[in-house]
Coordinates of C-alpha atoms in Angstrom, one line a residue:
Chain A
M1 CA -15.1 1.2 -28.2
A2 CA -12.5 2.4 -31.4
K3 CA -11.2 1.4 -34.6
V4 CA -7.1 0.9 -34.2
S5 CA -4.8 1.8 -36.8
L6 CA -1.6 1.4 -38.0
Q7 CA 0.7 2.5 -40.4
G8 CA 4.8 1.7 -41.8
V9 CA 4.8 0.5 -38.6
K10 CA 8.5 0.1 -37.6
K11 CA 10.4 -0.7 -34.7
N12 CA 14.4 -1.2 -34.0
Y13 CA 16.2 -1.8 -31.1
G14 CA 20.0 -0.2 -32.1
S15 CA 20.6 -1.5 -35.6
I16 CA 18.4 -4.9 -35.3
R17 CA 15.1 -4.0 -36.8
V18 CA 12.5 -6.1 -36.1
I19 CA 9.6 -5.3 -37.3
H20 CA 9.5 -4.3 -40.9
G21 CA 6.4 -1.5 -41.8
V22 CA 3.0 -3.0 -40.5
D23 CA -0.3 -2.0 -42.2
I24 CA -3.5 -3.2 -40.9
E25 CA -7.2 -1.4 -40.2
I26 CA -8.7 -2.6 -37.4
K27 CA -12.5 -2.3 -37.5
D28 CA -15.1 -2.0 -34.7
G29 CA -15.9 -4.1 -32.7
E30 CA -13.0 -6.7 -34.9
F31 CA -10.7 -9.5 -33.6
I32 CA -7.5 -9.2 -34.6
V33 CA -5.6 -12.3 -34.1
I34 CA -1.4 -11.5 -34.6
V35 CA -0.1 -15.4 -36.1
G36 CA 3.8 -16.8 -36.1
P37 CA 7.0 -18.6 -34.4
S38 CA 8.7 -16.9 -31.4
G39 CA 10.6 -14.5 -32.6
C40 CA 8.1 -12.7 -35.0
G41 CA 8.1 -10.5 -33.3
K42 CA 4.6 -10.6 -33.1
S43 CA 4.8 -9.5 -29.0
T44 CA 7.0 -6.8 -29.9
L45 CA 4.0 -5.4 -32.2
L46 CA 0.5 -5.8 -30.0
R47 CA 3.8 -3.5 -27.2
M48 CA 3.7 -1.3 -28.9
I49 CA -0.1 -1.0 -29.6
A50 CA 0.0 -0.9 -25.7
G51 CA 2.4 1.5 -24.9
L52 CA 5.1 -0.6 -23.1
E53 CA 7.7 -0.3 -26.8
A54 CA 8.1 2.5 -28.5
I55 CA 7.6 3.3 -31.9
T56 CA 10.3 3.6 -33.7
E57 CA 8.8 4.7 -37.3
G58 CA 4.6 4.8 -38.5
S59 CA 2.3 5.2 -36.2
I60 CA -0.2 3.9 -34.3
G61 CA -4.4 5.1 -33.6
I62 CA -6.8 3.9 -31.4
G63 CA -10.0 5.5 -32.1
D64 CA -9.7 9.3 -34.2
R65 CA -7.1 9.8 -32.5
V66 CA -2.9 8.9 -32.8
V67 CA -1.7 7.1 -29.5
N68 CA 2.1 7.3 -30.3
D69 CA 3.3 10.0 -28.0
I70 CA 0.1 8.5 -25.4
E71 CA 1.0 6.6 -22.1
P72 CA -0.2 3.5 -21.5
R73 CA -2.5 4.1 -19.4
D74 CA -4.2 6.4 -21.5
R75 CA -5.0 5.5 -24.4
D76 CA -8.2 3.1 -23.2
I77 CA -7.1 -0.1 -23.5
A78 CA -6.8 -3.5 -21.5
M79 CA -4.4 -5.8 -21.7
V80 CA -3.8 -9.8 -20.2
F81 CA -0.6 -10.7 -20.2
Q82 CA 0.9 -14.5 -20.2
N83 CA 2.4 -15.1 -17.4
Y84 CA -1.2 -12.9 -16.1
A85 CA 0.6 -11.0 -14.1
L86 CA -1.9 -10.0 -11.2
Y87 CA -1.0 -9.2 -8.4
P88 CA 0.0 -11.9 -5.4
H89 CA -0.6 -9.6 -2.4
M90 CA -3.9 -8.2 -3.7
S91 CA -7.1 -10.0 -2.9
V92 CA -8.8 -11.0 -6.3
F93 CA -11.6 -8.5 -5.9
E94 CA -8.4 -5.6 -5.1
N95 CA -6.8 -6.8 -8.9
I96 CA -10.1 -6.5 -10.9
S97 CA -10.5 -3.3 -9.4
Y98 CA -7.8 -1.3 -9.1
G99 CA -6.9 0.3 -11.8
L100 CA -10.7 1.6 -11.6
R101 CA -9.8 2.4 -7.3
I102 CA -6.4 4.4 -9.4
R103 CA -9.6 6.7 -11.9
G104 CA -10.7 7.1 -8.4
M105 CA -14.5 6.1 -9.3
S106 CA -16.9 5.3 -6.4
K107 CA -16.4 3.1 -4.5
A108 CA -20.0 1.2 -5.0
D109 CA -20.0 2.1 -9.1
I110 CA -16.6 -0.1 -8.6
Q111 CA -18.2 -2.6 -6.4
K112 CA -20.7 -3.3 -9.3
R113 CA -18.6 -3.4 -12.4
V114 CA -16.5 -6.2 -10.7
D115 CA -20.1 -8.0 -9.6
R116 CA -20.9 -7.3 -13.0
A117 CA -17.7 -9.0 -14.2
A118 CA -16.9 -11.6 -11.5
D119 CA -20.8 -13.2 -12.6
I120 CA -19.8 -12.9 -16.7
L121 CA -16.5 -15.7 -15.4
Q122 CA -17.1 -16.7 -12.3
L123 CA -14.9 -15.2 -10.4
Q124 CA -18.2 -15.2 -7.3
P125 CA -16.5 -17.6 -4.8
Y126 CA -12.9 -16.3 -5.6
L127 CA -13.2 -12.7 -4.1
Q128 CA -11.7 -12.9 -1.0
R129 CA -8.6 -15.2 -2.0
R130 CA -5.3 -14.9 -3.6
P131 CA -3.9 -15.6 -7.1
R132 CA -1.3 -18.3 -5.1
E133 CA -4.6 -20.2 -3.7
L134 CA -6.4 -20.4 -7.5
S135 CA -5.6 -22.8 -10.7
G136 CA -4.2 -21.5 -13.2
G137 CA -7.6 -21.3 -15.4
Q138 CA -9.2 -19.4 -12.1
R139 CA -6.1 -16.7 -11.9
Q140 CA -6.1 -16.4 -16.2
R141 CA -9.5 -15.6 -15.3
V142 CA -9.2 -13.5 -13.0
A143 CA -6.6 -11.3 -15.9
M144 CA -9.6 -10.7 -18.0
G145 CA -11.6 -10.1 -15.3
R146 CA -9.2 -7.4 -14.5
A147 CA -10.1 -6.0 -18.6
I148 CA -13.1 -6.3 -18.3
V149 CA -13.4 -4.0 -15.5
R150 CA -12.1 -1.3 -17.1
E151 CA -14.3 -1.6 -20.1
P152 CA -11.3 -1.0 -22.7
S153 CA -12.0 0.4 -25.7
V154 CA -9.5 -2.8 -26.6
F155 CA -9.2 -5.9 -25.6
L156 CA -5.0 -6.9 -25.9
F157 CA -4.3 -10.1 -25.8
D158 CA -0.6 -12.0 -25.2
E159 CA -0.6 -14.9 -25.5
P160 CA -2.9 -15.4 -22.7
L161 CA -3.3 -19.1 -23.2
S162 CA -0.3 -20.8 -23.3
N163 CA 0.3 -21.6 -19.8
L164 CA -2.8 -23.4 -19.1
D165 CA -2.6 -27.4 -19.9
A166 CA -4.2 -28.3 -23.2
K167 CA -7.9 -28.7 -21.7
L168 CA -8.6 -25.3 -20.5
R169 CA -7.3 -24.3 -23.1
V170 CA -9.6 -25.4 -25.0
Q171 CA -12.2 -24.7 -22.6
M172 CA -11.0 -20.2 -22.4
R173 CA -10.7 -20.0 -26.4
L174 CA -14.8 -21.0 -25.8
E175 CA -14.8 -18.7 -23.3
I176 CA -13.0 -15.8 -24.9
K177 CA -14.5 -15.7 -28.3
R178 CA -18.0 -16.2 -26.0
L179 CA -17.2 -12.7 -24.1
H180 CA -16.0 -10.7 -27.9
Q181 CA -19.7 -12.0 -28.0
Q182 CA -21.4 -11.3 -25.8
L183 CA -18.7 -7.3 -24.9
G184 CA -17.9 -6.5 -28.9
V185 CA -15.1 -4.5 -27.5
T186 CA -12.1 -5.1 -30.6
S187 CA -10.2 -7.1 -29.4
I188 CA -5.7 -8.1 -30.1
Y189 CA -5.2 -11.1 -30.0
V190 CA -1.0 -13.1 -30.3
T191 CA -0.8 -16.6 -30.0
H192 CA 1.3 -18.6 -32.3
D193 CA -1.2 -21.8 -32.1
Q194 CA -2.5 -21.1 -35.2
V195 CA -5.6 -23.0 -34.0
E196 CA -5.9 -20.2 -31.6
A197 CA -5.3 -17.7 -34.0
M198 CA -8.1 -19.3 -37.0
T199 CA -10.9 -20.4 -34.2
L200 CA -11.2 -16.3 -32.9
A201 CA -10.1 -14.5 -35.9
D202 CA -12.6 -12.3 -38.0
R203 CA -9.5 -11.8 -39.7
L204 CA -5.7 -12.5 -39.0
I205 CA -2.3 -10.9 -39.0
V206 CA 0.2 -14.3 -40.0
M207 CA 3.5 -12.9 -39.1
N208 CA 6.9 -14.1 -39.9
Q209 CA 10.8 -12.4 -39.2
G210 CA 8.7 -8.7 -38.7
R211 CA 7.0 -8.8 -41.3
A212 CA 2.3 -9.2 -42.2
E213 CA 3.6 -12.3 -45.0
Q214 CA -0.3 -12.2 -44.6
I215 CA -3.6 -10.3 -43.9
G216 CA -6.9 -12.0 -44.4
S217 CA -10.1 -13.5 -42.6
P218 CA -9.8 -16.9 -41.6
A219 CA -11.0 -19.0 -44.6
E220 CA -8.5 -16.2 -47.1
V221 CA -5.6 -17.3 -45.5
Y222 CA -6.2 -21.5 -45.1
S223 CA -7.5 -21.6 -48.6
N224 CA -4.9 -19.2 -50.9
P225 CA -2.8 -18.7 -48.6
A226 CA 0.3 -15.8 -49.8
T227 CA 3.5 -17.0 -49.1
T228 CA 4.8 -20.2 -49.4
Y229 CA 5.0 -19.7 -45.3
V230 CA 1.6 -18.6 -44.9
G231 CA 0.3 -22.7 -46.5
G232 CA 3.1 -24.1 -44.2
F233 CA 2.3 -22.0 -40.1
I234 CA -1.1 -22.0 -40.6
G235 CA -3.7 -25.7 -41.5
S236 CA -2.3 -28.8 -39.9
P237 CA -0.4 -30.3 -41.0
P238 CA 0.9 -27.9 -43.5
M239 CA -0.1 -26.7 -46.8
N240 CA 2.1 -29.5 -49.0
F241 CA 4.6 -27.7 -51.4
V242 CA 6.1 -30.0 -54.6
P243 CA 8.5 -28.6 -57.3
C244 CA 7.7 -28.3 -61.1
K245 CA 8.0 -26.3 -64.0
V246 CA 5.2 -24.6 -66.0
E247 CA 4.7 -25.0 -69.9
A248 CA 1.6 -24.4 -71.9
G249 CA -0.9 -24.6 -69.2
Q250 CA 0.6 -27.4 -67.9
A251 CA 2.8 -28.0 -63.7
V252 CA 4.9 -30.6 -64.7
L253 CA 6.9 -32.1 -61.9
D254 CA 9.7 -33.4 -61.6
D255 CA 9.2 -37.1 -62.3
G256 CA 7.8 -35.9 -65.2
T257 CA 4.1 -36.3 -64.1
S258 CA 1.4 -33.0 -65.8
L259 CA -0.9 -31.3 -64.3
A260 CA -3.7 -29.8 -66.1
L261 CA -3.7 -26.0 -64.3
P262 CA -7.1 -24.5 -63.7
E263 CA -8.2 -21.1 -65.9
R264 CA -7.7 -18.7 -64.0
L265 CA -3.2 -20.0 -63.7
R266 CA -3.1 -21.1 -67.5
G267 CA -1.8 -17.4 -68.5
T268 CA 0.8 -17.9 -65.7
P269 CA 3.9 -17.6 -68.2
A270 CA 6.3 -20.0 -68.0
G271 CA 9.0 -21.6 -65.5
A272 CA 9.9 -22.7 -62.1
Y273 CA 7.6 -22.6 -59.3
I274 CA 6.6 -24.8 -57.1
L275 CA 2.8 -25.8 -56.5
G276 CA 1.7 -26.4 -53.1
I277 CA -1.9 -28.1 -52.4
R278 CA -3.9 -29.2 -48.7
P279 CA -3.8 -32.7 -47.3
E280 CA -7.2 -33.3 -48.0
N281 CA -7.6 -31.8 -51.7
M282 CA -6.0 -35.2 -52.6
H283 CA -8.9 -37.8 -53.6
V284 CA -8.5 -41.7 -54.3
A285 CA -9.0 -41.5 -58.3
Q286 CA -12.3 -43.1 -58.8
P287 CA -12.0 -45.8 -61.6
G288 CA -12.0 -44.4 -65.0
Q289 CA -10.9 -41.2 -63.9
G290 CA -6.9 -41.6 -64.3
A291 CA -4.8 -41.1 -61.2
Q292 CA -2.2 -38.5 -62.3
F293 CA -0.2 -39.9 -59.3
T294 CA 1.0 -42.4 -56.7
L295 CA 1.5 -41.5 -53.6
A296 CA 5.0 -44.2 -52.2
V297 CA 2.7 -44.1 -49.0
D298 CA 5.7 -44.4 -45.7
V299 CA 3.9 -44.1 -42.6
A300 CA 0.6 -43.7 -42.7
E301 CA -1.5 -41.7 -39.1
E302 CA -4.6 -42.4 -38.6
L303 CA -7.1 -39.9 -36.4
G304 CA -10.3 -41.7 -36.1
A305 CA -11.8 -40.0 -38.7
D306 CA -9.7 -38.8 -41.4
T307 CA -6.3 -40.9 -42.1
L308 CA -2.5 -39.5 -42.6
L309 CA -0.4 -40.7 -45.1
H310 CA 2.5 -39.2 -44.7
G311 CA 5.1 -40.6 -48.4
K312 CA 6.3 -39.2 -52.4
I313 CA 5.3 -37.7 -54.8
A314 CA 8.0 -37.0 -57.4
G315 CA 11.0 -37.0 -54.4
T316 CA 8.9 -34.5 -52.1
D317 CA 7.9 -35.6 -49.2
V318 CA 3.5 -35.4 -49.3
V319 CA 1.0 -35.6 -46.4
V320 CA -2.5 -36.7 -47.4
R321 CA -5.3 -36.6 -46.0
L322 CA -7.6 -39.1 -46.9
P323 CA -11.3 -40.0 -45.2
S324 CA -10.1 -43.6 -42.4
T325 CA -12.7 -45.8 -44.3
A326 CA -10.5 -44.9 -48.1
G327 CA -8.0 -48.5 -45.3
F328 CA -5.1 -47.3 -46.8
H329 CA -2.4 -48.4 -44.3
D330 CA 2.1 -48.6 -44.2
N331 CA 3.3 -48.9 -47.9
S332 CA 0.3 -48.3 -49.8
R333 CA 0.0 -47.2 -53.1
P334 CA -2.2 -45.7 -53.5
S335 CA -3.9 -44.3 -57.3
L336 CA -4.4 -40.4 -56.3
V337 CA -5.8 -37.8 -58.6
A338 CA -5.0 -33.4 -56.9
D339 CA -8.2 -31.0 -57.0
M340 CA -6.7 -29.2 -58.7
A341 CA -8.6 -25.8 -58.4
Q342 CA -7.6 -25.7 -55.4
V343 CA -3.9 -25.7 -56.4
H344 CA -1.7 -22.9 -55.8
L345 CA 1.9 -21.6 -57.6
Y346 CA 4.2 -19.5 -56.0
D347 CA 8.2 -18.1 -56.9
R348 CA 10.7 -20.8 -56.2
E349 CA 13.1 -17.2 -54.8
S350 CA 10.3 -15.2 -53.3
G351 CA 7.8 -17.8 -52.2
R352 CA 5.1 -15.6 -53.0
N353 CA 2.0 -16.6 -54.7
I354 CA 1.2 -16.4 -58.3
H355 CA -2.4 -15.0 -59.0
Chain B
M1 CA 8.9 -30.5 -2.4
E2 CA 11.0 -31.5 0.3
K3 CA 14.7 -32.5 -0.9
R4 CA 16.4 -35.0 1.9
V5 CA 19.4 -35.9 1.7
V6 CA 19.2 -39.9 4.1
F7 CA 22.5 -40.6 5.0
Q8 CA 23.7 -44.2 5.3
N9 CA 26.9 -43.4 8.4
R10 CA 24.9 -42.4 11.2
F11 CA 27.6 -40.9 13.0
L12 CA 29.0 -38.9 9.5
P13 CA 25.7 -36.5 9.9
Y14 CA 27.5 -35.8 13.5
L15 CA 30.9 -35.4 12.1
L16 CA 30.2 -32.5 9.5
V17 CA 28.5 -30.6 11.9
A18 CA 30.2 -30.2 14.6
P19 CA 33.0 -27.9 13.1
Q20 CA 30.3 -25.5 13.6
I21 CA 28.6 -26.6 17.1
A22 CA 32.0 -26.5 18.4
I23 CA 32.8 -23.1 17.0
T24 CA 29.4 -22.0 18.2
L25 CA 30.5 -23.6 21.8
V26 CA 33.2 -22.0 22.4
F27 CA 32.7 -18.7 21.1
F28 CA 29.7 -17.8 21.6
F29 CA 27.7 -20.5 24.1
W30 CA 30.5 -20.3 26.6
P31 CA 31.7 -17.0 26.7
A32 CA 27.9 -16.0 27.1
S33 CA 27.8 -17.8 29.9
Q34 CA 30.5 -16.4 31.6
A35 CA 28.7 -13.5 31.1
V36 CA 25.9 -14.3 32.9
V37 CA 28.0 -15.5 36.2
Q38 CA 30.6 -12.7 35.7
S39 CA 27.1 -10.4 35.5
V40 CA 26.1 -11.5 39.6
L41 CA 29.9 -11.5 40.7
R42 CA 31.5 -8.5 42.0
E43 CA 35.0 -8.6 41.6
D44 CA 37.5 -6.3 44.5
A45 CA 39.8 -3.5 43.4
F46 CA 42.8 -6.2 42.1
G47 CA 40.8 -9.0 40.1
T48 CA 42.1 -11.4 42.5
T49 CA 38.1 -12.1 44.4
S50 CA 35.3 -11.5 43.1
Y51 CA 31.7 -12.6 45.7
F52 CA 28.4 -12.7 44.7
V53 CA 26.1 -10.2 44.3
G54 CA 22.9 -11.0 42.8
L55 CA 21.0 -9.5 41.7
E56 CA 22.5 -5.8 42.6
N57 CA 24.6 -4.9 39.0
F58 CA 21.5 -4.4 37.0
Q59 CA 20.0 -3.2 40.5
L60 CA 22.9 -0.7 40.4
L61 CA 22.9 -0.4 36.2
F62 CA 19.2 1.2 36.4
E63 CA 19.6 3.6 38.8
D64 CA 22.4 4.6 37.1
E65 CA 21.0 8.4 35.0
Y66 CA 24.7 7.0 32.0
Y67 CA 22.7 3.9 31.5
A68 CA 19.2 5.2 30.7
N69 CA 21.3 7.8 28.3
S70 CA 23.3 5.1 26.6
F71 CA 19.6 3.2 25.7
K72 CA 18.9 6.5 24.5
V73 CA 21.6 7.5 22.3
T74 CA 20.9 3.4 21.1
A75 CA 18.6 3.9 20.9
L76 CA 18.5 7.6 18.4
F77 CA 21.6 6.1 16.9
S78 CA 19.8 3.0 15.4
T79 CA 16.8 4.2 14.5
L80 CA 18.2 6.7 12.9
V81 CA 21.2 4.2 11.0
A82 CA 18.5 2.4 9.5
V83 CA 16.7 5.1 8.8
L84 CA 19.2 6.5 6.8
G85 CA 21.0 3.6 5.3
L86 CA 17.4 1.7 4.2
S87 CA 15.6 4.4 1.9
I88 CA 19.3 5.4 0.9
S89 CA 19.8 2.1 -0.7
L90 CA 16.3 1.9 -1.6
L91 CA 16.7 4.2 -3.5
L92 CA 20.1 3.6 -5.1
A93 CA 18.6 0.2 -5.5
V94 CA 15.2 1.8 -7.5
T95 CA 17.9 3.6 -10.0
A96 CA 20.3 1.0 -10.6
D97 CA 17.2 -1.4 -10.9
R98 CA 16.0 1.3 -13.8
L99 CA 19.9 1.0 -15.6
I100 CA 21.0 -0.1 -18.6
R101 CA 23.5 0.5 -19.5
G102 CA 27.1 0.7 -16.7
T103 CA 24.9 -1.6 -13.9
M104 CA 28.1 -3.5 -13.9
V105 CA 30.4 -0.4 -12.4
Y106 CA 27.5 0.8 -10.8
K107 CA 26.5 -2.8 -8.7
T108 CA 30.5 -3.3 -7.7
L109 CA 30.9 0.5 -6.8
L110 CA 28.0 0.0 -4.5
I111 CA 29.3 -2.9 -2.6
W112 CA 32.4 -1.8 -2.4
P113 CA 31.9 -0.4 1.7
Y114 CA 30.9 -3.4 2.6
A115 CA 34.4 -4.9 2.5
V116 CA 36.0 -2.1 5.1
A117 CA 36.2 -2.8 8.4
P118 CA 33.9 -1.0 10.8
A119 CA 37.3 0.6 11.9
V120 CA 39.0 1.8 8.9
A121 CA 35.7 3.1 7.7
G122 CA 35.5 5.1 11.5
A123 CA 38.7 6.2 9.8
L124 CA 38.4 7.5 6.6
W125 CA 35.1 9.3 7.6
G126 CA 37.2 10.7 11.0
F127 CA 39.4 12.2 8.0
V128 CA 36.6 13.5 5.5
F129 CA 35.2 15.6 8.9
L130 CA 39.0 16.0 10.8
P131 CA 37.6 19.6 12.4
G132 CA 40.0 21.7 10.4
P133 CA 41.6 20.2 7.8
G134 CA 38.6 17.8 6.4
V135 CA 36.6 18.2 3.6
F136 CA 33.3 18.4 4.8
A137 CA 34.6 20.6 7.6
W138 CA 36.5 23.1 5.3
L139 CA 32.7 22.8 3.7
L140 CA 30.9 23.3 6.5
G141 CA 33.6 26.2 8.2
Q142 CA 33.3 28.6 4.7
M143 CA 29.7 27.8 4.9
G144 CA 29.8 29.5 8.8
V145 CA 29.2 26.6 10.3
N146 CA 31.2 25.7 13.3
W147 CA 32.6 22.2 13.0
N148 CA 33.9 20.4 15.7
F149 CA 32.4 16.3 16.5
H150 CA 34.8 16.5 18.9
L151 CA 33.6 19.6 20.9
N152 CA 29.8 18.5 19.8
G153 CA 28.1 16.2 21.1
N154 CA 25.4 16.7 18.3
Q155 CA 28.0 16.3 15.3
A156 CA 29.8 13.4 16.9
M157 CA 26.1 11.8 17.0
F158 CA 26.0 13.2 13.4
V159 CA 29.9 11.8 12.2
I160 CA 28.9 8.1 13.5
V161 CA 26.0 8.0 11.8
V162 CA 27.2 8.5 8.5
A163 CA 30.0 6.3 9.5
A164 CA 28.4 3.1 10.2
T165 CA 24.8 4.8 7.7
W166 CA 27.8 4.0 4.2
K167 CA 29.0 1.2 5.5
Q168 CA 25.2 -0.7 5.9
I169 CA 23.8 0.7 2.8
S170 CA 26.1 -1.8 0.4
Y171 CA 24.5 -5.2 2.2
N172 CA 20.9 -3.7 1.8
F173 CA 21.1 -2.2 -1.6
L174 CA 22.5 -5.6 -2.3
F175 CA 19.2 -7.4 -1.1
F176 CA 16.8 -4.5 -2.1
L177 CA 18.5 -4.7 -5.9
A178 CA 17.8 -8.7 -6.1
G179 CA 14.1 -7.8 -4.7
L180 CA 13.5 -6.3 -7.1
Q181 CA 14.6 -7.6 -9.4
A182 CA 12.5 -11.3 -9.0
I183 CA 9.3 -8.5 -9.1
P184 CA 8.3 -10.1 -12.8
K185 CA 8.2 -7.2 -15.0
S186 CA 4.9 -7.6 -15.8
L187 CA 3.1 -6.7 -13.0
I188 CA 4.9 -2.9 -13.9
E189 CA 3.8 -3.2 -16.9
A190 CA -0.5 -4.4 -15.9
A191 CA -0.4 -1.7 -13.5
A192 CA 0.8 1.6 -16.5
I193 CA -1.5 0.5 -18.2
D194 CA -4.5 0.3 -15.3
G195 CA -3.5 3.7 -14.8
A196 CA -0.5 4.2 -12.0
G197 CA 2.1 6.7 -12.3
P198 CA 5.3 6.4 -11.3
F199 CA 4.9 6.4 -7.8
R200 CA 1.1 4.5 -6.9
R201 CA 3.4 2.2 -9.2
F202 CA 6.0 1.7 -6.1
W203 CA 4.3 2.3 -3.3
T204 CA 0.8 0.0 -4.4
I205 CA 2.7 -2.9 -6.1
V206 CA 6.6 -2.5 -5.5
F207 CA 7.3 -1.6 -2.3
P208 CA 4.3 -3.7 -0.2
L209 CA 6.0 -6.8 -3.1
L210 CA 9.1 -6.0 -1.8
S211 CA 7.9 -5.5 2.5
P212 CA 9.8 -9.3 3.2
T213 CA 12.9 -8.1 2.2
L214 CA 12.2 -4.6 3.9
F215 CA 11.5 -6.6 7.2
F216 CA 14.6 -8.5 7.2
L217 CA 16.4 -5.7 6.6
I218 CA 15.3 -3.9 9.3
V219 CA 16.0 -6.6 12.2
V220 CA 19.4 -6.8 10.4
N221 CA 20.5 -2.9 10.6
V222 CA 19.1 -2.7 14.1
V223 CA 21.2 -5.8 14.5
Y224 CA 23.3 -4.3 12.9
A225 CA 23.8 -0.3 14.8
F226 CA 22.9 -2.2 18.7
F227 CA 26.3 -3.9 18.1
E228 CA 28.7 -3.9 15.1
T229 CA 29.3 -0.1 15.1
F230 CA 32.3 -0.6 18.1
G231 CA 34.6 -0.2 15.4
V232 CA 32.9 3.1 13.6
V233 CA 32.4 4.8 17.5
H234 CA 35.8 3.7 18.8
S235 CA 37.9 5.4 15.8
L236 CA 35.2 8.2 15.7
T237 CA 33.9 9.6 18.6
R238 CA 35.6 7.0 21.4
G239 CA 32.1 7.6 23.2
G240 CA 32.1 11.1 23.6
P241 CA 31.7 13.5 23.6
A242 CA 30.5 14.4 27.1
K243 CA 28.5 10.5 26.3
S244 CA 27.2 12.0 23.9
T245 CA 27.8 8.9 21.2
E246 CA 28.3 6.6 24.3
I247 CA 26.0 2.7 22.3
L248 CA 25.3 0.0 24.4
V249 CA 27.5 -2.1 23.2
Y250 CA 31.2 0.2 23.4
K251 CA 29.2 1.7 27.0
V252 CA 30.1 -2.7 27.7
W253 CA 33.7 -2.5 26.6
Y254 CA 34.5 1.3 28.3
D255 CA 33.0 0.0 32.1
G256 CA 34.3 -3.4 31.5
F257 CA 37.8 -3.2 30.2
E258 CA 38.7 0.6 31.2
A259 CA 36.7 1.1 33.5
Q260 CA 36.8 -2.5 34.7
D261 CA 33.9 -3.0 36.2
L262 CA 34.0 -6.4 34.6
G263 CA 30.0 -6.6 37.5
G264 CA 28.6 -4.1 35.4
S265 CA 30.2 -4.1 32.3
A266 CA 28.6 -8.5 32.2
A267 CA 25.0 -7.5 33.2
Q268 CA 24.8 -4.5 30.2
S269 CA 25.4 -7.6 28.2
V270 CA 23.3 -10.3 29.6
I271 CA 20.5 -7.2 28.3
L272 CA 22.0 -6.6 25.3
M273 CA 22.5 -10.7 25.3
A274 CA 18.5 -10.9 25.7
I275 CA 18.0 -8.0 23.7
V276 CA 19.7 -9.3 20.6
I277 CA 17.7 -12.9 21.1
G278 CA 14.4 -10.6 21.5
L279 CA 15.3 -9.6 17.3
T280 CA 15.8 -13.0 16.9
V281 CA 12.9 -14.3 18.2
V282 CA 10.4 -11.5 16.2
Q283 CA 12.6 -11.8 13.1
F284 CA 11.6 -15.1 12.9
R285 CA 8.3 -15.8 15.1
Y286 CA 6.8 -12.5 14.0
I287 CA 7.8 -10.9 10.8
E288 CA 8.0 -14.6 8.7
R289 CA 5.2 -15.4 8.8
K290 CA 3.0 -11.6 8.8
V291 CA 4.7 -9.9 5.9
H292 CA 4.7 -12.9 2.6
Y293 CA 1.5 -11.8 1.0

C-alpha cells in the first residue's frame, strides 16, 4: 500500500495539450475517483500513473519514489481495463497467475494466492475455463482477480464497469466497494458515470478539458460545486443555473424576483452572477411563508418517491425535485421557496464559485 | 448468427456458380483426370500409341534415385523457404506494427514483390547473383568466396531459396500484420503491467495469439514452395547443377516435356496431387480445429 502524489502533471500530444496540470496527494488506502465526460483526459491521467503514457511535465510519485521514468511493471501497480484485457488463450487460472509466474513465484504460493482471490471473487468453479466461456460479469471478476493476486500498492481501474449491463453494474459497484474495504489498497478509478463516482469515492477528481475542476469528497463536491461545470456534471438532474444581479445583499432575477442572500454571500460585490441551486433545494411555500416565485411546470416526471418538475423560472429552464405527495403534474403552477442557505453564486465569465 | 440468402428462383443459384464450376472442371478436374489416366499408360517413342502398364510407372519412380533426390531437394527447399520467409516477414510485420510514421510507405514497398511474376523474380535475382558482374556475386568475390551458382549445388540452392523467399515475404507480411493489428493493445499493456518485458510479451501473448495465422501461413508457404516456384527454378538454375535444385514440380515438367517420359511425369503429378490433397486436409481438418484458442 502506498500514497500517490501528482505534481503539476501535464500531457501534450505534439502541440495539443491534453492535461493542463493536475496536483493531488492521494493518501494511503484512499479510494479516488476521476470523473468527467469522454475526452476530458481522465483515462490519459490514469494511464500516466500506470506508466502506459509518458509524462510531458510534472512528476508522479508512488510510495516514496518518483516513478516518471520507471517501467509499468516496476511501479507496483495493477490495472483493470475497460475491455478486461484477458488473455484469450489462457484459462482463468493462467490469466490470474500470469503476473505471479512472470515474477518467478513458487507453484505453491501461486496456488495459494489464486485460491484466495478466487474465493473472494467467487471464481472457484471457473478456474479452468477460457475467457470466452465466461459471462461479462465473470470476465470482469477475472480481471479484478488478476489485479488482486499481485497484491500491489495501488489499484488502477479504467472504466471497469462500462461494458456491463445496468443491473450488473450496480452489483459490481458494490463488490468493488466491498473489496476495497476488505483489502484497503489505494485505488484510483476512472469513470464517466457520476453515480459510480459518488458512491465509490473517498474523494473525487472532477475533470473537464484536461483540468481538475474540483477535488473533494463526494458530499463536498455535491453540495459546494467549485464551478458551474461541476454543478452541472455531478448530480442527476444537474444543478439549476439562473442568471441574476446582486445588489445590496439581494439576488435579483431577470423577472425582478428578489431573493435575500444568506450571511456568507451578503458581502458579494454588486454585479451580474449566476445563481446555482440544486433541484431538491426548492420547496413548496408553506401558508403564510410567502412564495418567492412560481414555477410554470411544463412536464412532470414521476420517479416514485419524488417527482421532477421541469419548467421555467425568470425565463430559464429549471428542474425542481419535490415529493410526489405534493401532487403536482404537467401544467401545475406551484408556489416555491428556495432554501437560500444552499444556493451558490458563480461568476458569469469564469463560472467559478464566489465564496 | 448465420446470414442466409434465399433465392426466389430455383435455377439462379446454379447459374451464378456455373462459371466457377466450369473453370474448375476444365482447368482442374479434367487435367487431373488426364494425369491419372496417363500415369498408368506408356507411350512409344513417337507418341503415336500408348498401352496400359498398371503401376509400373510408379514402381519405376520409387526405384529412381533421382526421384528420391528430388524429394530431398524439395523438402530442404520448402523448409528453408517456409522458415526463412515466415521469420523474416514476422520480424518485418512486428516492426511495421510499431511504426508510427511512414507506415504506408513501408507497407507499400513490402507488398511490391508480390506483384512480380515468379519468372521475373528469378531473372532479377539472376542478375544480382550473376557470377562475375552480379552485385552480390561481386561482393562475395571481394570477400574471397569462389562464387558460381551454375557450378556449385549449394550456392544454387541458396539462390533459389533467396528468390522464392523474397517473393513470398509480402504475402506473409500482410497476414502477419493483419494478425498483429487484430490483437487488442490493452492485452499488451496488461501484460506490461503484469511484469512481462517486450520479449516475454511477444512469446507469451502475441505469438500464441498469432498461431492461427502462423499455421495457415505454414501450409500456404509449403504449398507455394512445392508448386509455385517453378518459374524461379526454371529461370535461375533449370534444376541444376547436377539436379541439385530439381524440385518435384520441376522434375514433372522436365521428365514430361524435355525427357518425353509422359507416363512417368504423369505418375509424379499424381503423387504431387496426393501431397497437396493431404496438405489441404491437414489445413482444414486438423489446424482449423486445434489451433484455435
